[in-house]
Amino acid sequence: MIKAITGTKDILPEDINKWNKVEAIVRNVMNNFNYKEIRTPVFEETALFSRGIGEATDIVSKEMYTFVDRSETSVTLKPEMTASVVRAFIEHSLGKKYGLNKLFYISPMFRQERPQAGRFRQFHQFGAEALGSDNPMLDAEMIITSYKVMTELGLKNLAVKINSLGIPSSRENYKKVLKEYLSDKFDQLSEDSQKRFETNILRIFDSKVEGDQKIMNEAPVLLDYLDEESKEKFEQVTSLLDGIKIPYEVDPKLVRGLDYYTHTTFEILSGSVGSQSALCGGGRYNLLVEQLGGAQTPGVGFAAGIERILLACENENSLTLPEESIDIYVVRLDKELTQKANEIAVTFRNANLSTELDYTQRSVKAQMREANRLNAKYTLIIGGEEYERGEVVLKEMKLGEQKIFKLNSLPDIISAIKSV
Ligand code: AMP
């Protein structure tokens, strides 16, 4: 028996309405903010991600699904979207075509992580990227749109955390300060953090080890070392959020340890999903396009995990889904009427009514039972004396009311069903 690969999940018909609802809300919010959808291939050249995400990150160093294909090219299943969007942006000269590009996506992602609740190997993200403007309005817009999707899904137990990483020069100054602070505490740091001390010192803030956290709680923070312009930009972002009353918390420990990240960084967390509480993360990356070979172009984006959002929705019981039903079930009393039943069903389907009929020559009773199970609003019964008189019976299922129609007046039946 071959099973789905560990860390991957089937989305079954019984769950699909939830997914469609999330996707519909994403599309609607993105449309309201005038973001255009982009779809990129599931796999890319490995170098795109190692350069576009950073060799020092967990994603690139430990989690990518990378393989050499039959033409000896190293390819990788996309672990996130920003690098792919930026590649497409450069490849198709979108910056020259449109100036500001506001893009969104909904896509599967792949990371070989240890599977647990809220952590999968194939998972799905929606997200947005705005390329071509350094205006803090767009930093705020990333938070506004992602937060809007979550509140439209009825989520309440949310926390928005925001920080600024400034520009690389102020960050370099700050790193020296942090290094000095940590140098006499080096021996108390965990092994991982000791490694990060050399490779990526900011990421020690991400450590989950209690001892590390204690030390980092007392550490000087980057926010206090920002240059004036970065401070001003950060204030603009927070005042834009204040203006539309999005609650947020400044978290000076929210860092991203890569050089091309600049200014805003943010996360939206849920108090309803246990330890994997980050639903969404984002920030500004003014140096990434250049790093990937394009012209200097400021960019900002976010990515949100759909599985985790759905878990939060489930735990908060926040999703109201419409009851599943079909418009009409065509019941035939006699198997000789199969062709007629099929013709009628196709006519209904062409008229945009969701229609079902029996495919297994079951008894009338079984067909009626099936109509009930499918929550059919109506049944059309064909056969018997009525049929010989050129008539059919339309039954409204809730009240049990029946009406006779002429067999050749299907448009009247369609109108009757649609008028309710
Ligand atoms: P990241 O791209 O790592 O900043 O992740 C953005 C969001 O994607 C996270 O906040 C999660 O909601 C989601 N996410 C990341 N990794 C996984 C995973 N392995 N399984 C499920 N969701 C994930």
CSV table of C-alpha atoms and ligand atoms in Angstrom, one decimal:
chain,number,residue,atom,x,y,z
A,1,MET,CA,0.0,0.0,0.0
A,2,ILE,CA,1.6,3.3,-1.1
A,3,LYS,CA,0.8,6.2,1.2
A,4,ALA,CA,1.2,9.9,0.8
A,5,ILE,CA,4.7,11.1,1.7
A,6,THR,CA,5.3,12.1,5.4
A,7,GLY,CA,4.6,15.7,5.8
A,8,THR,CA,2.2,16.0,2.8
A,9,LYS,CA,-1.5,15.9,3.0
A,10,ASP,CA,-4.4,15.2,0.7
A,11,ILE,CA,-7.1,17.9,0.7
A,12,LEU,CA,-10.3,15.9,0.4
A,13,PRO,CA,-13.6,17.0,-0.9
A,14,GLU,CA,-15.0,17.3,2.6
A,15,ASP,CA,-12.3,19.9,3.4
A,16,ILE,CA,-12.2,21.8,0.1
A,17,ASN,CA,-14.8,24.4,1.0
A,18,LYS,CA,-12.5,25.8,3.7
A,19,TRP,CA,-9.7,26.1,1.2
A,20,ASN,CA,-11.9,27.7,-1.4
A,21,LYS,CA,-13.1,30.2,1.2
A,22,VAL,CA,-9.6,31.2,2.2
A,23,GLU,CA,-8.6,31.5,-1.4
A,24,ALA,CA,-11.7,33.5,-2.3
A,25,ILE,CA,-11.1,35.9,0.6
A,26,VAL,CA,-7.4,36.3,-0.5
A,27,ARG,CA,-8.4,37.0,-4.1
A,28,ASN,CA,-11.1,39.5,-3.0
A,29,VAL,CA,-8.8,41.4,-0.6
A,30,MET,CA,-6.0,41.5,-3.1
A,31,ASN,CA,-8.4,42.7,-5.8
A,32,ASN,CA,-9.6,45.5,-3.5
A,33,PHE,CA,-6.0,46.6,-3.0
A,34,ASN,CA,-5.3,46.2,-6.7
A,35,TYR,CA,-2.7,43.4,-6.5
A,36,LYS,CA,-2.4,41.2,-9.6
A,37,GLU,CA,-1.9,37.4,-9.4
A,38,ILE,CA,1.4,35.8,-10.5
A,39,ARG,CA,2.0,32.1,-10.9
A,40,THR,CA,5.6,30.8,-11.2
A,41,PRO,CA,6.9,27.2,-11.8
A,42,VAL,CA,7.0,24.8,-8.9
A,43,PHE,CA,10.7,24.3,-9.4
A,44,GLU,CA,13.6,26.6,-10.2
A,45,GLU,CA,17.3,26.5,-10.5
A,46,THR,CA,18.8,25.8,-7.1
A,47,ALA,CA,21.0,28.9,-7.3
A,48,LEU,CA,18.0,31.2,-7.3
A,49,PHE,CA,17.0,30.1,-3.8
A,50,SER,CA,20.5,29.8,-2.4
A,51,ARG,CA,21.2,33.4,-3.5
A,52,GLY,CA,17.7,34.7,-3.0
A,53,ILE,CA,17.0,33.3,0.5
A,54,GLY,CA,20.6,33.1,1.8
A,55,GLU,CA,23.0,30.2,2.3
A,56,ALA,CA,23.0,30.8,6.1
A,57,THR,CA,19.3,30.3,6.5
A,58,ASP,CA,17.7,27.0,7.8
A,59,ILE,CA,15.7,26.8,4.5
A,60,VAL,CA,18.8,26.8,2.3
A,61,SER,CA,21.1,24.9,4.6
A,62,LYS,CA,18.8,22.2,5.7
A,63,GLU,CA,15.3,22.1,4.2
A,64,MET,CA,15.3,22.4,0.4
A,65,TYR,CA,14.1,19.6,-1.8
A,66,THR,CA,17.0,19.7,-4.2
A,67,PHE,CA,17.8,17.2,-6.9
A,68,VAL,CA,19.9,16.9,-10.1
A,69,ASP,CA,17.6,16.3,-13.1
A,70,ARG,CA,18.4,14.2,-16.1
A,71,SER,CA,20.1,17.1,-17.8
A,72,GLU,CA,22.5,17.5,-14.8
A,73,THR,CA,20.8,20.7,-13.7
A,74,SER,CA,20.4,21.2,-10.0
A,75,VAL,CA,16.7,22.1,-9.4
A,76,THR,CA,14.8,22.9,-6.2
A,77,LEU,CA,11.1,22.7,-5.4
A,78,LYS,CA,10.2,26.2,-4.3
A,79,PRO,CA,10.5,26.7,-0.5
A,80,GLU,CA,9.0,30.2,-0.7
A,81,MET,CA,7.9,32.6,-3.3
A,82,THR,CA,9.8,35.9,-3.0
A,83,ALA,CA,12.9,34.7,-4.9
A,84,SER,CA,10.7,33.3,-7.7
A,85,VAL,CA,8.6,36.5,-8.0
A,86,VAL,CA,11.8,38.6,-8.2
A,87,ARG,CA,13.3,36.2,-10.8
A,88,ALA,CA,10.1,36.6,-12.9
A,89,PHE,CA,10.1,40.4,-12.3
A,90,ILE,CA,13.7,40.7,-13.6
A,91,GLU,CA,13.2,38.1,-16.5
A,92,HIS,CA,10.2,39.9,-17.9
A,93,SER,CA,11.4,43.5,-17.2
A,94,LEU,CA,8.2,44.1,-15.2
A,95,GLY,CA,9.9,47.1,-13.6
A,96,LYS,CA,10.3,48.8,-16.9
A,97,LYS,CA,6.7,47.9,-18.0
A,98,TYR,CA,4.8,49.1,-15.0
A,99,GLY,CA,7.0,51.1,-12.5
A,100,LEU,CA,5.3,49.8,-9.4
A,101,ASN,CA,4.3,46.1,-9.5
A,102,LYS,CA,1.8,44.9,-6.9
A,103,LEU,CA,1.7,41.1,-7.1
A,104,PHE,CA,0.0,38.3,-5.1
A,105,TYR,CA,0.1,34.5,-5.2
A,106,ILE,CA,-1.4,31.4,-3.8
A,107,SER,CA,0.9,28.4,-4.1
A,108,PRO,CA,2.2,25.2,-2.6
A,109,MET,CA,5.7,25.3,-1.0
A,110,PHE,CA,8.2,22.6,-0.1
A,111,ARG,CA,10.5,22.3,2.8
A,112,GLN,CA,12.0,19.2,4.3
A,113,GLU,CA,11.2,20.1,7.9
A,114,ARG,CA,10.3,17.8,10.8
A,115,PRO,CA,6.6,17.3,10.4
A,116,GLN,CA,4.4,18.3,13.4
A,117,ALA,CA,1.1,20.2,14.0
A,118,GLY,CA,1.3,23.3,11.7
A,119,ARG,CA,4.5,22.2,10.0
A,120,PHE,CA,4.4,20.2,6.8
A,121,ARG,CA,6.7,19.4,4.0
A,122,GLN,CA,4.3,20.5,1.3
A,123,PHE,CA,2.3,23.4,2.6
A,124,HIS,CA,0.5,26.4,1.0
A,125,GLN,CA,1.1,30.0,1.2
A,126,PHE,CA,-0.6,33.1,0.0
A,127,GLY,CA,1.4,36.3,-0.1
A,128,ALA,CA,2.1,39.5,-1.9
A,129,GLU,CA,5.1,41.4,-3.1
A,130,ALA,CA,5.2,45.1,-4.1
A,131,LEU,CA,8.2,45.9,-6.2
A,132,GLY,CA,9.3,49.4,-7.3
A,133,SER,CA,8.6,51.7,-4.4
A,134,ASP,CA,10.3,52.5,-1.1
A,135,ASN,CA,7.2,54.2,0.3
A,136,PRO,CA,6.3,53.0,3.8
A,137,MET,CA,2.7,53.0,2.7
A,138,LEU,CA,3.5,49.7,1.1
A,139,ASP,CA,5.1,48.3,4.2
A,140,ALA,CA,1.9,49.1,6.0
A,141,GLU,CA,-0.2,47.7,3.2
A,142,MET,CA,1.5,44.3,3.6
A,143,ILE,CA,0.3,44.2,7.2
A,144,ILE,CA,-3.1,45.7,6.4
A,145,THR,CA,-3.9,43.1,3.6
A,146,SER,CA,-2.6,40.0,5.5
A,147,TYR,CA,-4.4,41.1,8.7
A,148,LYS,CA,-7.6,41.8,6.7
A,149,VAL,CA,-7.6,38.3,5.3
A,150,MET,CA,-7.3,36.8,8.8
A,151,THR,CA,-10.0,39.0,10.3
A,152,GLU,CA,-12.3,38.2,7.3
A,153,LEU,CA,-11.8,34.6,8.2
A,154,GLY,CA,-13.2,35.5,11.7
A,155,LEU,CA,-9.9,35.1,13.5
A,156,LYS,CA,-9.7,37.1,16.7
A,157,ASN,CA,-6.8,35.8,18.8
A,158,LEU,CA,-4.1,37.6,16.7
A,159,ALA,CA,-1.0,39.6,17.5
A,160,VAL,CA,0.9,41.8,15.0
A,161,LYS,CA,4.5,42.2,15.8
A,162,ILE,CA,6.6,44.8,14.0
A,163,ASN,CA,10.2,45.9,14.0
A,164,SER,CA,12.7,47.8,11.8
A,165,LEU,CA,16.0,46.5,10.6
A,166,GLY,CA,17.1,49.8,9.2
A,167,ILE,CA,19.7,49.8,6.5
A,168,PRO,CA,22.8,47.7,6.3
A,169,SER,CA,25.3,50.3,7.6
A,170,SER,CA,23.4,51.0,10.8
A,171,ARG,CA,22.9,47.2,11.2
A,172,GLU,CA,26.7,46.7,10.9
A,173,ASN,CA,27.3,49.2,13.6
A,174,TYR,CA,24.7,47.5,15.8
A,175,LYS,CA,26.2,44.1,15.1
A,176,LYS,CA,29.5,45.3,16.6
A,177,VAL,CA,27.6,46.4,19.7
A,178,LEU,CA,25.8,43.0,19.9
A,179,LYS,CA,29.1,41.2,19.5
A,180,GLU,CA,30.6,43.1,22.3
A,181,TYR,CA,27.7,42.4,24.5
A,182,LEU,CA,27.8,38.7,23.8
A,183,SER,CA,31.5,38.2,23.8
A,184,ASP,CA,31.8,37.6,27.5
A,185,LYS,CA,28.7,35.5,27.5
A,186,PHE,CA,29.8,33.3,24.6
A,187,ASP,CA,30.4,30.3,26.8
A,188,GLN,CA,26.9,30.4,28.2
A,189,LEU,CA,25.3,30.3,24.7
A,190,SER,CA,24.0,27.1,23.1
A,191,GLU,CA,26.0,25.4,20.5
A,192,ASP,CA,23.7,26.6,17.7
A,193,SER,CA,23.9,30.2,19.0
A,194,GLN,CA,27.7,30.0,19.2
A,195,LYS,CA,27.7,29.1,15.5
A,196,ARG,CA,25.4,32.0,14.7
A,197,PHE,CA,27.7,34.3,16.7
A,198,GLU,CA,30.1,33.9,13.8
A,199,THR,CA,27.8,33.3,10.8
A,200,ASN,CA,24.6,35.3,11.5
A,201,ILE,CA,24.6,37.0,14.9
A,202,LEU,CA,21.2,38.6,14.7
A,203,ARG,CA,19.6,35.1,14.4
A,204,ILE,CA,20.6,34.4,18.0
A,205,PHE,CA,17.4,36.3,18.8
A,206,ASP,CA,15.4,33.4,17.2
A,207,SER,CA,16.9,30.8,19.5
A,208,LYS,CA,14.3,28.8,21.4
A,209,VAL,CA,16.8,27.8,24.1
A,210,GLU,CA,15.9,29.2,27.5
A,211,GLY,CA,19.4,30.2,28.4
A,212,ASP,CA,19.9,32.0,25.1
A,213,GLN,CA,16.6,33.8,25.5
A,214,LYS,CA,17.6,35.1,28.9
A,215,ILE,CA,20.8,36.5,27.6
A,216,MET,CA,19.0,38.0,24.5
A,217,ASN,CA,16.3,39.6,26.6
A,218,GLU,CA,19.0,41.9,28.1
A,219,ALA,CA,20.8,42.5,24.9
A,220,PRO,CA,20.9,45.9,23.2
A,221,VAL,CA,18.4,46.2,20.4
A,222,LEU,CA,18.8,47.3,16.8
A,223,LEU,CA,15.8,49.7,17.0
A,224,ASP,CA,18.0,51.9,19.3
A,225,TYR,CA,20.7,52.1,16.7
A,226,LEU,CA,18.7,53.0,13.6
A,227,ASP,CA,19.8,56.0,11.5
A,228,GLU,CA,17.4,58.9,11.4
A,229,GLU,CA,15.9,58.1,8.0
A,230,SER,CA,15.1,54.5,9.0
A,231,LYS,CA,13.5,55.8,12.3
A,232,GLU,CA,11.3,58.1,10.3
A,233,LYS,CA,10.2,55.4,7.9
A,234,PHE,CA,9.4,53.1,10.8
A,235,GLU,CA,7.3,55.9,12.4
A,236,GLN,CA,5.4,56.4,9.2
A,237,VAL,CA,4.5,52.7,9.1
A,238,THR,CA,3.3,52.6,12.7
A,239,SER,CA,1.3,55.8,12.3
A,240,LEU,CA,-0.4,54.4,9.1
A,241,LEU,CA,-1.4,51.3,11.2
A,242,ASP,CA,-2.5,53.6,14.1
A,243,GLY,CA,-4.7,55.5,11.5
A,244,ILE,CA,-6.7,52.5,10.6
A,245,LYS,CA,-6.6,51.0,14.1
A,246,ILE,CA,-4.7,47.8,13.5
A,247,PRO,CA,-3.4,46.7,16.9
A,248,TYR,CA,0.4,46.0,16.9
A,249,GLU,CA,3.3,45.6,19.2
A,250,VAL,CA,6.8,46.8,18.5
A,251,ASP,CA,9.1,43.8,19.0
A,252,PRO,CA,12.7,44.8,18.8
A,253,LYS,CA,13.8,41.2,18.8
A,254,LEU,CA,12.0,40.4,15.5
A,255,VAL,CA,15.0,40.1,13.2
A,256,ARG,CA,15.8,38.7,9.8
A,257,GLY,CA,19.4,37.9,9.5
A,258,LEU,CA,20.1,38.6,5.9
A,259,ASP,CA,21.8,41.6,4.4
A,260,TYR,CA,19.2,42.4,1.8
A,261,TYR,CA,16.4,42.8,4.4
A,262,THR,CA,15.9,46.5,5.1
A,263,HIS,CA,13.5,48.5,7.3
A,264,THR,CA,10.1,46.9,8.2
A,265,THR,CA,9.8,43.3,9.3
A,266,PHE,CA,6.6,41.9,10.8
A,267,GLU,CA,4.8,38.8,11.9
A,268,ILE,CA,1.2,37.9,12.6
A,269,LEU,CA,0.9,35.3,15.4
A,270,SER,CA,-2.1,33.4,16.6
A,271,GLY,CA,-2.8,32.5,20.2
A,272,SER,CA,-4.9,29.6,19.0
A,273,VAL,CA,-2.5,27.2,17.3
A,274,GLY,CA,0.1,26.0,19.8
A,275,SER,CA,3.8,26.3,19.3
A,276,GLN,CA,3.9,27.0,15.6
A,277,SER,CA,2.1,30.3,16.2
A,278,ALA,CA,3.4,32.4,13.3
A,279,LEU,CA,0.6,32.7,10.6
A,280,CYS,CA,2.4,35.2,8.5
A,281,GLY,CA,5.7,36.9,8.1
A,282,GLY,CA,7.0,39.7,5.9
A,283,GLY,CA,9.1,42.7,5.4
A,284,ARG,CA,11.1,44.9,3.2
A,285,TYR,CA,14.0,43.7,1.0
A,286,ASN,CA,15.3,46.7,-0.8
A,287,LEU,CA,18.6,45.0,-1.8
A,288,LEU,CA,17.3,41.6,-3.1
A,289,VAL,CA,16.5,42.5,-6.7
A,290,GLU,CA,20.0,43.7,-7.2
A,291,GLN,CA,21.4,40.7,-5.5
A,292,LEU,CA,19.5,38.5,-8.0
A,293,GLY,CA,20.9,40.4,-10.9
A,294,GLY,CA,18.3,43.1,-11.5
A,295,ALA,CA,18.4,46.9,-11.4
A,296,GLN,CA,18.3,48.3,-7.9
A,297,THR,CA,14.6,48.1,-7.0
A,298,PRO,CA,13.0,48.4,-3.6
A,299,GLY,CA,10.6,45.6,-2.6
A,300,VAL,CA,8.4,44.6,0.3
A,301,GLY,CA,6.2,41.4,0.8
A,302,PHE,CA,4.7,38.9,3.1
A,303,ALA,CA,3.8,35.2,3.1
A,304,ALA,CA,1.1,33.5,5.1
A,305,GLY,CA,0.6,29.8,5.8
A,306,ILE,CA,-2.8,28.5,4.8
A,307,GLU,CA,-2.7,25.3,6.9
A,308,ARG,CA,-1.9,27.2,10.0
A,309,ILE,CA,-4.6,29.8,9.3
A,310,LEU,CA,-7.1,27.0,8.8
A,311,LEU,CA,-5.9,25.4,12.1
A,312,ALA,CA,-6.5,28.7,13.9
A,313,CYS,CA,-9.9,29.0,12.2
A,314,GLU,CA,-10.8,25.5,13.4
A,315,ASN,CA,-9.6,26.1,17.0
A,316,GLU,CA,-11.5,29.4,17.2
A,317,ASN,CA,-14.5,27.9,15.3
A,318,SER,CA,-14.5,31.0,13.2
A,319,LEU,CA,-15.3,29.7,9.8
A,320,THR,CA,-18.9,29.7,8.7
A,321,LEU,CA,-19.4,27.6,5.6
A,322,PRO,CA,-22.6,27.4,3.6
A,323,GLU,CA,-24.4,24.1,4.0
A,324,GLU,CA,-23.6,21.8,1.0
A,325,SER,CA,-26.5,21.2,-1.4
A,326,ILE,CA,-27.4,20.7,-5.0
A,327,ASP,CA,-30.3,22.3,-6.8
A,328,ILE,CA,-32.0,19.3,-8.2
A,329,TYR,CA,-31.9,15.5,-8.4
A,330,VAL,CA,-33.5,13.8,-11.4
A,331,VAL,CA,-35.3,10.7,-10.3
A,332,ARG,CA,-36.4,8.1,-12.9
A,333,LEU,CA,-38.9,5.4,-12.1
A,334,ASP,CA,-37.8,3.1,-14.8
A,335,LYS,CA,-34.4,2.3,-16.3
A,336,GLU,CA,-35.9,2.8,-19.8
A,337,LEU,CA,-35.9,6.5,-19.0
A,338,THR,CA,-32.1,6.7,-18.6
A,339,GLN,CA,-31.7,8.6,-21.8
A,340,LYS,CA,-34.5,11.0,-21.1
A,341,ALA,CA,-33.2,11.6,-17.5
A,342,ASN,CA,-29.7,12.3,-18.9
A,343,GLU,CA,-31.1,14.8,-21.5
A,344,ILE,CA,-33.1,16.6,-18.8
A,345,ALA,CA,-30.1,16.7,-16.4
A,346,VAL,CA,-27.9,18.1,-19.1
A,347,THR,CA,-30.5,20.8,-19.9
A,348,PHE,CA,-30.5,21.7,-16.1
A,349,ARG,CA,-26.7,21.7,-16.0
A,350,ASN,CA,-26.5,24.0,-19.0
A,351,ALA,CA,-28.9,26.3,-17.3
A,352,ASN,CA,-26.4,26.5,-14.4
A,353,LEU,CA,-28.3,24.4,-11.9
A,354,SER,CA,-26.2,21.9,-9.9
A,355,THR,CA,-27.9,18.6,-10.9
A,356,GLU,CA,-27.4,15.0,-10.1
A,357,LEU,CA,-28.9,11.7,-11.1
A,358,ASP,CA,-28.5,8.1,-10.5
A,359,TYR,CA,-25.7,6.2,-12.3
A,360,THR,CA,-26.3,2.7,-10.9
A,361,GLN,CA,-30.0,1.9,-11.8
A,362,ARG,CA,-31.1,2.1,-8.2
A,363,SER,CA,-34.6,1.9,-7.0
A,364,VAL,CA,-36.8,5.0,-6.7
A,365,LYS,CA,-36.5,4.8,-2.9
A,366,ALA,CA,-32.7,4.7,-3.1
A,367,GLN,CA,-32.7,7.6,-5.5
A,368,MET,CA,-34.8,9.7,-3.1
A,369,ARG,CA,-32.5,8.7,-0.3
A,370,GLU,CA,-29.5,9.9,-2.3
A,371,ALA,CA,-31.3,13.2,-3.1
A,372,ASN,CA,-31.8,13.7,0.6
A,373,ARG,CA,-28.2,12.9,1.4
A,374,LEU,CA,-27.0,15.4,-1.2
A,375,ASN,CA,-29.4,17.9,0.3
A,376,ALA,CA,-31.1,18.5,-3.0
A,377,LYS,CA,-33.5,21.5,-3.0
A,378,TYR,CA,-35.7,19.8,-5.5
A,379,THR,CA,-36.3,16.4,-7.2
A,380,LEU,CA,-37.7,16.0,-10.6
A,381,ILE,CA,-39.6,12.7,-10.9
A,382,ILE,CA,-40.0,11.2,-14.3
A,383,GLY,CA,-42.0,8.1,-15.1
A,384,GLY,CA,-45.3,6.4,-14.4
A,385,GLU,CA,-48.7,7.7,-15.5
A,386,GLU,CA,-47.6,11.4,-15.5
A,387,TYR,CA,-44.8,10.6,-18.0
A,388,GLU,CA,-47.3,8.8,-20.3
A,389,ARG,CA,-49.4,12.0,-20.2
A,390,GLY,CA,-46.3,14.0,-21.1
A,391,GLU,CA,-45.8,15.4,-17.6
A,392,VAL,CA,-43.2,15.4,-14.8
A,393,VAL,CA,-43.4,16.1,-11.1
A,394,LEU,CA,-41.2,18.7,-9.4
A,395,LYS,CA,-40.9,18.2,-5.7
A,396,GLU,CA,-39.7,20.8,-3.3
A,397,MET,CA,-37.8,18.8,-0.7
A,398,LYS,CA,-38.1,20.9,2.5
A,399,LEU,CA,-41.9,21.3,2.5
A,400,GLY,CA,-42.6,18.2,0.3
A,401,GLU,CA,-44.8,20.3,-2.1
A,402,GLN,CA,-45.3,18.8,-5.5
A,403,LYS,CA,-46.1,20.5,-8.8
A,404,ILE,CA,-46.9,19.0,-12.2
A,405,PHE,CA,-45.1,20.5,-15.3
A,406,LYS,CA,-45.3,19.6,-18.9
A,407,LEU,CA,-42.3,17.5,-20.0
A,408,ASN,CA,-41.7,20.0,-22.9
A,409,SER,CA,-41.7,23.0,-20.5
A,410,LEU,CA,-38.3,22.5,-18.9
A,411,PRO,CA,-37.6,26.3,-19.1
A,412,ASP,CA,-40.6,26.8,-16.8
A,413,ILE,CA,-39.1,24.3,-14.3
A,414,ILE,CA,-35.8,26.1,-14.5
A,415,SER,CA,-37.4,29.5,-13.9
A,416,ALA,CA,-39.4,28.0,-10.9
A,417,ILE,CA,-36.2,26.7,-9.3
A,418,LYS,CA,-34.3,29.9,-9.9
A,419,SER,CA,-37.0,32.2,-8.7
A,420,VAL,CA,-36.7,30.9,-5.1
B,1,AMP,P1,8.3,31.9,6.1
B,1,AMP,O1,8.3,31.9,4.6
B,1,AMP,O2,9.2,30.9,6.8
B,1,AMP,O3,8.4,33.3,6.7
B,1,AMP,O4,6.8,31.4,6.5
B,1,AMP,C1,5.7,32.2,6.3
B,1,AMP,C2,4.5,31.4,6.9
B,1,AMP,O5,4.4,30.2,6.1
B,1,AMP,C3,4.6,31.0,8.3
B,1,AMP,O6,4.2,32.0,9.2
B,1,AMP,C4,3.7,29.8,8.4
B,1,AMP,O7,2.4,30.2,8.5
B,1,AMP,C5,3.9,29.2,7.0
B,1,AMP,N1,4.9,28.1,7.0
B,1,AMP,C6,6.2,28.1,7.0
B,1,AMP,N2,6.8,26.9,7.0
B,1,AMP,C7,5.7,26.0,7.1
B,1,AMP,C8,5.7,24.6,7.1
B,1,AMP,N3,6.7,23.8,7.1
B,1,AMP,N4,4.4,24.0,7.2
B,1,AMP,C9,3.3,24.8,7.3
B,1,AMP,N5,3.3,26.2,7.2
B,1,AMP,C10,4.5,26.8,7.1
